[in-house]
CSV table of C-alpha atoms and ligand atoms in Angstrom, one decimal:
chain,number,residue,atom,x,y,z
A,1,MET,CA,112.5,87.8,62.1
A,2,SER,CA,109.2,88.1,63.6
A,3,LYS,CA,106.6,89.8,61.3
A,4,ARG,CA,105.0,91.5,64.6
A,5,LEU,CA,105.8,95.0,64.3
A,6,GLU,CA,105.9,94.9,60.0
A,7,SER,CA,102.1,94.3,60.4
A,8,THR,CA,101.7,96.4,63.3
A,9,ARG,CA,99.9,99.8,62.4
A,10,ASN,CA,98.0,101.3,64.8
A,11,ILE,CA,99.4,101.3,68.5
A,12,TRP,CA,97.6,102.8,71.8
A,13,ILE,CA,100.6,103.3,74.2
A,14,THR,CA,100.2,104.6,77.9
A,15,GLY,CA,102.3,106.7,79.7
A,16,ALA,CA,103.8,108.1,76.4
A,17,GLY,CA,104.3,111.7,77.6
A,18,THR,CA,108.0,111.2,79.6
A,19,GLY,CA,110.7,108.6,80.1
A,20,ILE,CA,110.0,104.9,77.7
A,21,GLY,CA,107.1,105.9,77.0
A,22,GLU,CA,108.2,109.1,74.9
A,23,ALA,CA,111.7,106.8,74.1
A,24,VAL,CA,109.2,104.2,72.4
A,25,SER,CA,106.6,106.4,71.5
A,26,LYS,CA,109.4,108.6,69.2
A,27,ALA,CA,111.1,105.1,68.3
A,28,LEU,CA,107.7,103.7,66.6
A,29,ILE,CA,106.8,107.3,64.9
A,30,GLU,CA,110.1,106.7,63.3
A,31,GLN,CA,108.7,103.3,62.0
A,32,GLY,CA,106.0,105.0,60.5
A,33,HIS,CA,103.4,103.3,62.6
A,34,ARG,CA,100.4,105.3,64.0
A,35,LEU,CA,99.9,105.6,67.5
A,36,ILE,CA,97.0,107.0,70.0
A,37,VAL,CA,99.2,108.7,73.2
A,38,THR,CA,98.2,108.8,76.7
A,39,GLY,CA,99.2,110.2,79.5
A,40,ARG,CA,98.0,112.6,81.9
A,41,ARG,CA,98.9,115.4,81.1
A,42,GLN,CA,98.5,117.3,77.6
A,43,GLN,CA,101.6,119.4,76.6
A,44,PRO,CA,103.8,116.3,76.3
A,45,LEU,CA,100.9,114.5,74.4
A,46,ASP,CA,100.8,117.6,72.2
A,47,ALA,CA,104.2,117.2,71.7
A,48,LEU,CA,104.9,114.2,70.5
A,49,ALA,CA,101.8,114.8,68.3
A,50,GLN,CA,103.5,117.3,67.0
A,51,LEU,CA,106.4,114.8,65.5
A,52,ALA,CA,103.7,113.1,63.0
A,53,PRO,CA,100.6,115.2,63.5
A,54,ASP,CA,98.6,113.0,61.1
A,55,ARG,CA,99.8,109.7,62.7
A,56,VAL,CA,99.6,110.4,66.2
A,57,THR,CA,96.5,111.6,68.2
A,58,PRO,CA,97.1,112.7,71.9
A,59,ALA,CA,94.2,110.7,73.8
A,60,PRO,CA,95.3,112.3,77.6
A,61,ALA,CA,93.5,110.0,80.6
A,62,ASP,CA,94.2,108.9,84.4
A,63,THR,CA,94.4,105.4,83.7
A,64,THR,CA,92.7,104.6,87.1
A,65,ASP,CA,89.4,106.6,86.0
A,66,ALA,CA,87.4,104.0,84.5
A,67,GLU,CA,85.1,106.1,83.3
A,68,ARG,CA,87.2,108.1,81.6
A,69,LEU,CA,88.6,105.3,79.7
A,70,GLN,CA,85.6,104.1,79.2
A,71,ALA,CA,85.3,107.8,77.3
A,72,LEU,CA,88.4,107.5,75.2
A,73,ALA,CA,86.9,103.6,74.1
A,74,PRO,CA,86.4,105.2,70.5
A,75,GLU,CA,89.4,107.3,70.3
A,76,LEU,CA,91.5,103.5,70.4
A,77,GLU,CA,90.3,102.6,66.4
A,78,ARG,CA,90.6,106.3,64.8
A,79,TYR,CA,92.7,104.8,62.8
A,80,GLY,CA,91.3,101.4,61.9
A,81,ALA,CA,91.4,98.2,63.4
A,82,LEU,CA,93.4,98.4,67.0
A,83,ASN,CA,97.0,96.0,66.3
A,84,MET,CA,99.0,97.2,69.8
A,85,VAL,CA,98.6,98.2,72.7
A,86,ILE,CA,101.9,99.2,75.2
A,87,LEU,CA,100.2,99.7,78.9
A,88,ASN,CA,103.6,101.4,80.1
A,89,ALA,CA,101.9,104.3,82.5
A,90,GLY,CA,103.4,103.7,85.9
A,91,THR,CA,104.6,105.0,89.2
A,92,CYS,CA,106.8,104.0,92.4
A,93,GLU,CA,106.4,105.4,95.5
A,94,TYR,CA,109.1,104.3,98.1
A,95,LEU,CA,108.1,103.0,101.8
A,96,GLU,CA,109.8,105.2,104.4
A,97,ILE,CA,109.6,102.1,107.2
A,98,ALA,CA,110.2,104.6,110.2
A,99,ASP,CA,107.0,106.2,109.2
A,100,TYR,CA,104.7,103.3,107.7
A,101,ASP,CA,102.2,104.4,105.7
A,102,SER,CA,99.9,102.1,103.9
A,103,GLN,CA,98.4,105.0,101.2
A,104,ILE,CA,102.0,104.1,99.9
A,105,ILE,CA,101.1,100.6,98.6
A,106,ALA,CA,97.8,101.4,97.5
A,107,ASN,CA,99.2,104.4,95.3
A,108,ASN,CA,101.8,101.5,93.8
A,109,LEU,CA,99.0,99.1,93.3
A,110,ASN,CA,96.6,101.3,91.9
A,111,THR,CA,98.0,103.1,89.0
A,112,ASN,CA,100.6,99.9,88.3
A,113,VAL,CA,98.4,96.7,88.7
A,114,VAL,CA,94.5,98.6,88.9
A,115,GLY,CA,95.1,101.4,86.6
A,116,THR,CA,96.6,98.6,84.1
A,117,ALA,CA,93.9,96.7,84.8
A,118,ARG,CA,91.5,99.2,83.6
A,119,CYS,CA,92.8,99.8,80.0
A,120,LEU,CA,92.2,96.2,79.2
A,121,ASP,CA,88.6,97.2,79.8
A,122,ILE,CA,88.5,98.9,76.6
A,123,ALA,CA,91.9,97.3,75.1
A,124,LEU,CA,90.9,94.0,75.0
A,125,PRO,CA,87.4,94.4,73.0
A,126,ALA,CA,89.6,96.4,70.2
A,127,LEU,CA,92.3,94.0,70.0
A,128,ARG,CA,89.6,91.2,69.8
A,129,ARG,CA,87.8,92.9,66.9
A,130,ALA,CA,91.7,93.4,65.2
A,131,LYS,CA,91.7,89.9,65.7
A,132,ALA,CA,88.3,89.2,63.8
A,133,LYS,CA,89.3,91.1,60.9
A,134,GLY,CA,92.2,88.6,60.4
A,135,GLU,CA,94.9,91.6,62.0
A,136,PRO,CA,97.5,91.2,64.4
A,137,ALA,CA,96.4,91.9,67.6
A,138,THR,CA,99.7,92.0,71.0
A,139,LEU,CA,99.6,93.2,74.4
A,140,VAL,CA,102.4,94.4,75.7
A,141,ILE,CA,102.7,95.6,79.7
A,142,VAL,CA,105.5,97.2,81.0
A,143,SER,CA,106.7,95.7,84.5
A,144,SER,CA,109.6,95.7,86.2
A,145,SER,CA,112.6,93.4,87.2
A,146,ALA,CA,112.9,95.0,90.5
A,147,TRP,CA,110.6,92.6,92.3
A,148,TRP,CA,112.9,90.0,91.5
A,149,PHE,CA,115.4,90.4,94.5
A,150,PRO,CA,113.5,92.2,98.0
A,151,PHE,CA,114.7,95.5,98.2
A,152,ALA,CA,114.4,98.2,101.4
A,153,ARG,CA,111.7,100.7,100.5
A,154,ALA,CA,110.3,98.5,97.8
A,155,GLU,CA,107.5,97.2,99.4
A,156,GLY,CA,104.8,98.8,97.4
A,157,TYR,CA,106.4,99.3,94.2
A,158,GLY,CA,108.1,95.3,93.9
A,159,ALA,CA,104.7,94.3,95.0
A,160,SER,CA,103.2,95.9,92.5
A,161,LYS,CA,105.3,94.7,89.7
A,162,ALA,CA,105.1,91.8,90.9
A,163,ALA,CA,101.4,91.4,90.6
A,164,LEU,CA,101.5,92.5,87.3
A,165,THR,CA,103.9,89.8,86.0
A,166,TYR,CA,101.9,87.6,87.6
A,167,PHE,CA,98.6,89.0,85.6
A,168,ALA,CA,100.0,89.3,82.6
A,169,HIS,CA,101.3,85.8,82.7
A,170,ALA,CA,97.8,84.5,83.5
A,171,LEU,CA,96.6,86.6,80.6
A,172,ARG,CA,98.9,84.9,78.0
A,173,ALA,CA,97.2,81.9,79.3
A,174,ASP,CA,93.8,82.7,79.1
A,175,LEU,CA,94.9,84.4,75.5
A,176,ALA,CA,96.2,82.2,73.7
A,177,ALA,CA,93.6,80.1,72.4
A,178,GLU,CA,92.4,83.6,70.9
A,179,GLY,CA,96.2,84.4,68.8
A,180,ILE,CA,96.6,87.5,71.4
A,181,ASP,CA,100.2,87.8,72.4
A,182,VAL,CA,101.2,89.2,76.0
A,183,VAL,CA,104.8,90.1,76.1
A,184,VAL,CA,106.5,91.3,79.6
A,185,VAL,CA,108.8,94.0,79.4
A,186,SER,CA,111.3,93.6,82.4
A,187,PRO,CA,113.4,96.7,82.7
A,188,GLY,CA,116.7,97.1,85.1
A,189,PHE,CA,117.0,100.6,86.1
A,190,VAL,CA,116.3,103.4,82.7
A,191,LYS,CA,117.0,107.1,83.1
A,192,THR,CA,113.7,108.9,83.6
A,193,PRO,CA,112.4,111.4,85.4
A,194,LEU,CA,110.5,108.1,87.7
A,195,THR,CA,114.4,107.5,88.7
A,196,ASP,CA,115.8,111.3,88.4
A,197,ARG,CA,114.1,111.6,91.6
A,198,ASN,CA,116.1,108.1,93.1
A,199,ASP,CA,118.9,108.7,95.9
A,200,PHE,CA,120.9,105.8,95.5
A,201,PRO,CA,123.4,104.5,93.8
A,202,MET,CA,121.0,103.2,90.0
A,203,PRO,CA,123.8,100.3,88.9
A,204,PHE,CA,123.8,99.4,84.7
A,205,LEU,CA,121.6,102.6,84.5
A,206,VAL,CA,120.4,103.2,80.7
A,207,SER,CA,118.6,105.5,79.0
A,208,ALA,CA,115.4,105.9,77.7
A,209,GLU,CA,116.3,105.9,74.2
A,210,ASP,CA,118.7,102.6,74.7
A,211,ALA,CA,115.7,101.4,76.6
A,212,ALA,CA,113.0,101.6,74.1
A,213,ASP,CA,115.3,100.6,71.3
A,214,ARG,CA,116.1,97.4,73.3
A,215,ILE,CA,112.0,97.2,73.3
A,216,VAL,CA,111.1,98.3,70.1
A,217,LYS,CA,113.5,95.9,68.6
A,218,GLY,CA,112.5,92.6,71.1
A,219,LEU,CA,109.2,93.1,69.9
A,220,ALA,CA,110.2,93.3,66.0
A,221,ARG,CA,111.8,89.9,66.9
A,222,GLY,CA,108.3,88.2,68.3
A,223,ARG,CA,110.2,87.8,72.2
A,224,ASN,CA,107.3,87.4,74.8
A,225,GLU,CA,109.5,88.0,77.5
A,226,ILE,CA,112.1,91.9,77.0
A,227,ALA,CA,114.2,91.9,79.9
A,228,PHE,CA,117.2,94.3,80.0
A,229,PRO,CA,120.0,95.3,80.5
A,230,LYS,CA,121.2,91.7,81.0
A,231,ARG,CA,124.0,92.8,82.4
A,232,PHE,CA,121.4,93.4,85.4
A,233,THR,CA,118.9,91.4,84.8
A,234,TRP,CA,121.4,88.3,85.3
A,235,THR,CA,123.1,89.3,88.6
A,236,LEU,CA,118.9,89.7,89.7
A,237,ARG,CA,117.6,86.3,88.2
A,238,LEU,CA,121.6,84.3,89.8
A,239,LEU,CA,121.1,86.3,93.3
A,240,GLY,CA,117.4,85.6,93.6
A,241,ALA,CA,118.2,81.8,93.1
A,242,LEU,CA,119.9,82.0,96.1
A,243,PRO,CA,118.8,80.0,99.3
A,244,ARG,CA,116.1,82.6,101.0
A,245,PRO,CA,118.9,83.2,104.5
A,246,ILE,CA,121.9,84.0,102.4
A,247,ILE,CA,119.3,86.6,100.1
A,248,ASP,CA,117.2,87.4,103.7
A,249,ARG,CA,120.8,89.0,105.3
A,250,MET,CA,122.2,90.6,101.4
A,251,SER,CA,119.1,92.3,101.6
A,252,ALA,CA,119.4,93.5,104.9
A,253,ALA,CA,122.8,94.1,104.4
A,254,MET,CA,121.3,96.7,101.8
A,255,ALA,CA,119.0,98.2,103.5
A,256,ARG,CA,121.3,98.8,106.5
A,257,GLN,CA,123.4,100.9,103.9
A,258,GLY,CA,120.9,102.7,102.5
A,259,ASN,CA,120.1,104.1,106.1
A,260,ASN,CA,123.2,105.0,106.9
B,301,LIG,N1,112.5,104.0,84.8
B,301,LIG,C1,113.2,103.0,85.3
B,301,LIG,O1,114.1,102.5,85.9
B,301,LIG,C2,112.0,101.6,85.4
B,301,LIG,C3,112.3,100.2,85.2
B,301,LIG,C4,111.5,99.4,85.4
B,301,LIG,C5,110.0,99.2,84.9
B,301,LIG,N2,109.9,101.0,85.0
B,301,LIG,C6,108.2,100.9,84.2
B,301,LIG,O2,108.4,102.1,83.3
B,301,LIG,C7,107.3,102.3,83.1
B,301,LIG,C8,107.5,103.7,82.0
B,301,LIG,O3,108.3,104.8,83.2
B,301,LIG,P1,109.6,105.9,83.3
B,301,LIG,O4,110.6,105.3,84.4
B,301,LIG,O5,109.6,106.0,82.1
B,301,LIG,O6,108.8,107.0,84.2
B,301,LIG,P2,108.1,108.3,84.0
B,301,LIG,O7,108.7,109.3,82.7
B,301,LIG,O8,107.6,108.6,84.9
B,301,LIG,O9,106.7,107.9,82.9
B,301,LIG,C9,105.8,107.3,83.7
B,301,LIG,C10,105.1,107.4,82.8
B,301,LIG,O10,103.3,107.0,83.5
B,301,LIG,C11,102.5,108.4,83.2
B,301,LIG,N3,101.2,108.1,84.0
B,301,LIG,C12,101.9,108.3,84.9
B,301,LIG,N4,100.1,107.7,86.2
B,301,LIG,C13,99.3,107.7,85.0
B,301,LIG,C14,98.1,107.6,85.2
B,301,LIG,N5,97.0,107.6,86.2
B,301,LIG,N6,97.6,107.7,83.9
B,301,LIG,C15,97.8,108.1,83.3
B,301,LIG,N7,99.1,107.9,83.2
B,301,LIG,C16,99.7,107.9,84.0
B,301,LIG,C17,103.2,109.5,83.7
B,301,LIG,O11,102.6,110.7,83.0
B,301,LIG,P3,101.2,112.2,83.4
B,301,LIG,O12,102.6,111.9,85.0
B,301,LIG,O13,101.5,112.7,82.9
B,301,LIG,O14,100.1,110.8,84.0
B,301,LIG,C18,104.1,109.4,82.9
B,301,LIG,O15,104.6,109.7,81.1
B,301,LIG,C19,106.4,102.0,84.1
B,301,LIG,O16,106.0,101.5,84.5
B,301,LIG,C20,107.7,102.6,84.9
B,301,LIG,O17,107.4,101.4,86.5
B,301,LIG,C21,110.7,101.8,84.8
């Protein structure tokens, strides 16, 4: 069993107010960790802080706003060295192909890729300071398994999560020499406000609490790749390994079905 979570005291988590972020925050609060919680809306962050006022600090910010994030930097070390950063804030906007609008692509990329990258402006120096003190430092990036197969309408979301995963894996290579671990989380469908908007069937949907349990257990075990639920991620892996013409036929058929 890895000591990754055991020796982790102070954690910054984004997108903490709802869904997966909220459930992960609650699980970590229950385990006694100290949290700095970020999202744009103050109220859900305050609700988390009420669970353990001396161990949870709301730090509202839009993660795409570099200036606002800079102002937040001192908060990250309010409890001492920052040992873990969980960059989970994200959005999902679907494209209507009959009404093609590049802004949908830009919105997904801006929140999911640029926003995550901007968080590192302040997170990376803090994690490096933890390392310099001989403390553990882990960066966790919440991506998705959605981009493993070309789903209709997901041009923007899938592209953003493919880019985010590449970003995380390249960071893992760059940060290995410094001993800063980079963990990639790739969930399937999780019931949250984000997916409550979906108007299509979501196979193997799990609850946010179930997702949080798998993420926290994966972190505790020292995993660098956390993908779940297995029935969904293995199906996607197998489909993704088929020859491209078969993938194209399947995804076009799924797109036609969705449009009927
Ligand atoms: N649910 C799924 O099936 C699923 C599957 C795979 C991956 N994921 C990923 O998991 C992560 C969490 O999603 P979720 O399903 O839990 O959805 P969610 O409940 O909508 O959570 C997203 C959170 O991110 C925050 N957020 C969004 N944009 C932000 C910004 N610019 N700055 C700061 N905070 C921002 C939102 O709070 P505010 O609105 O208050 O800012 C919200 O609390 C996302 O990265 C998502 O892509 C979800």
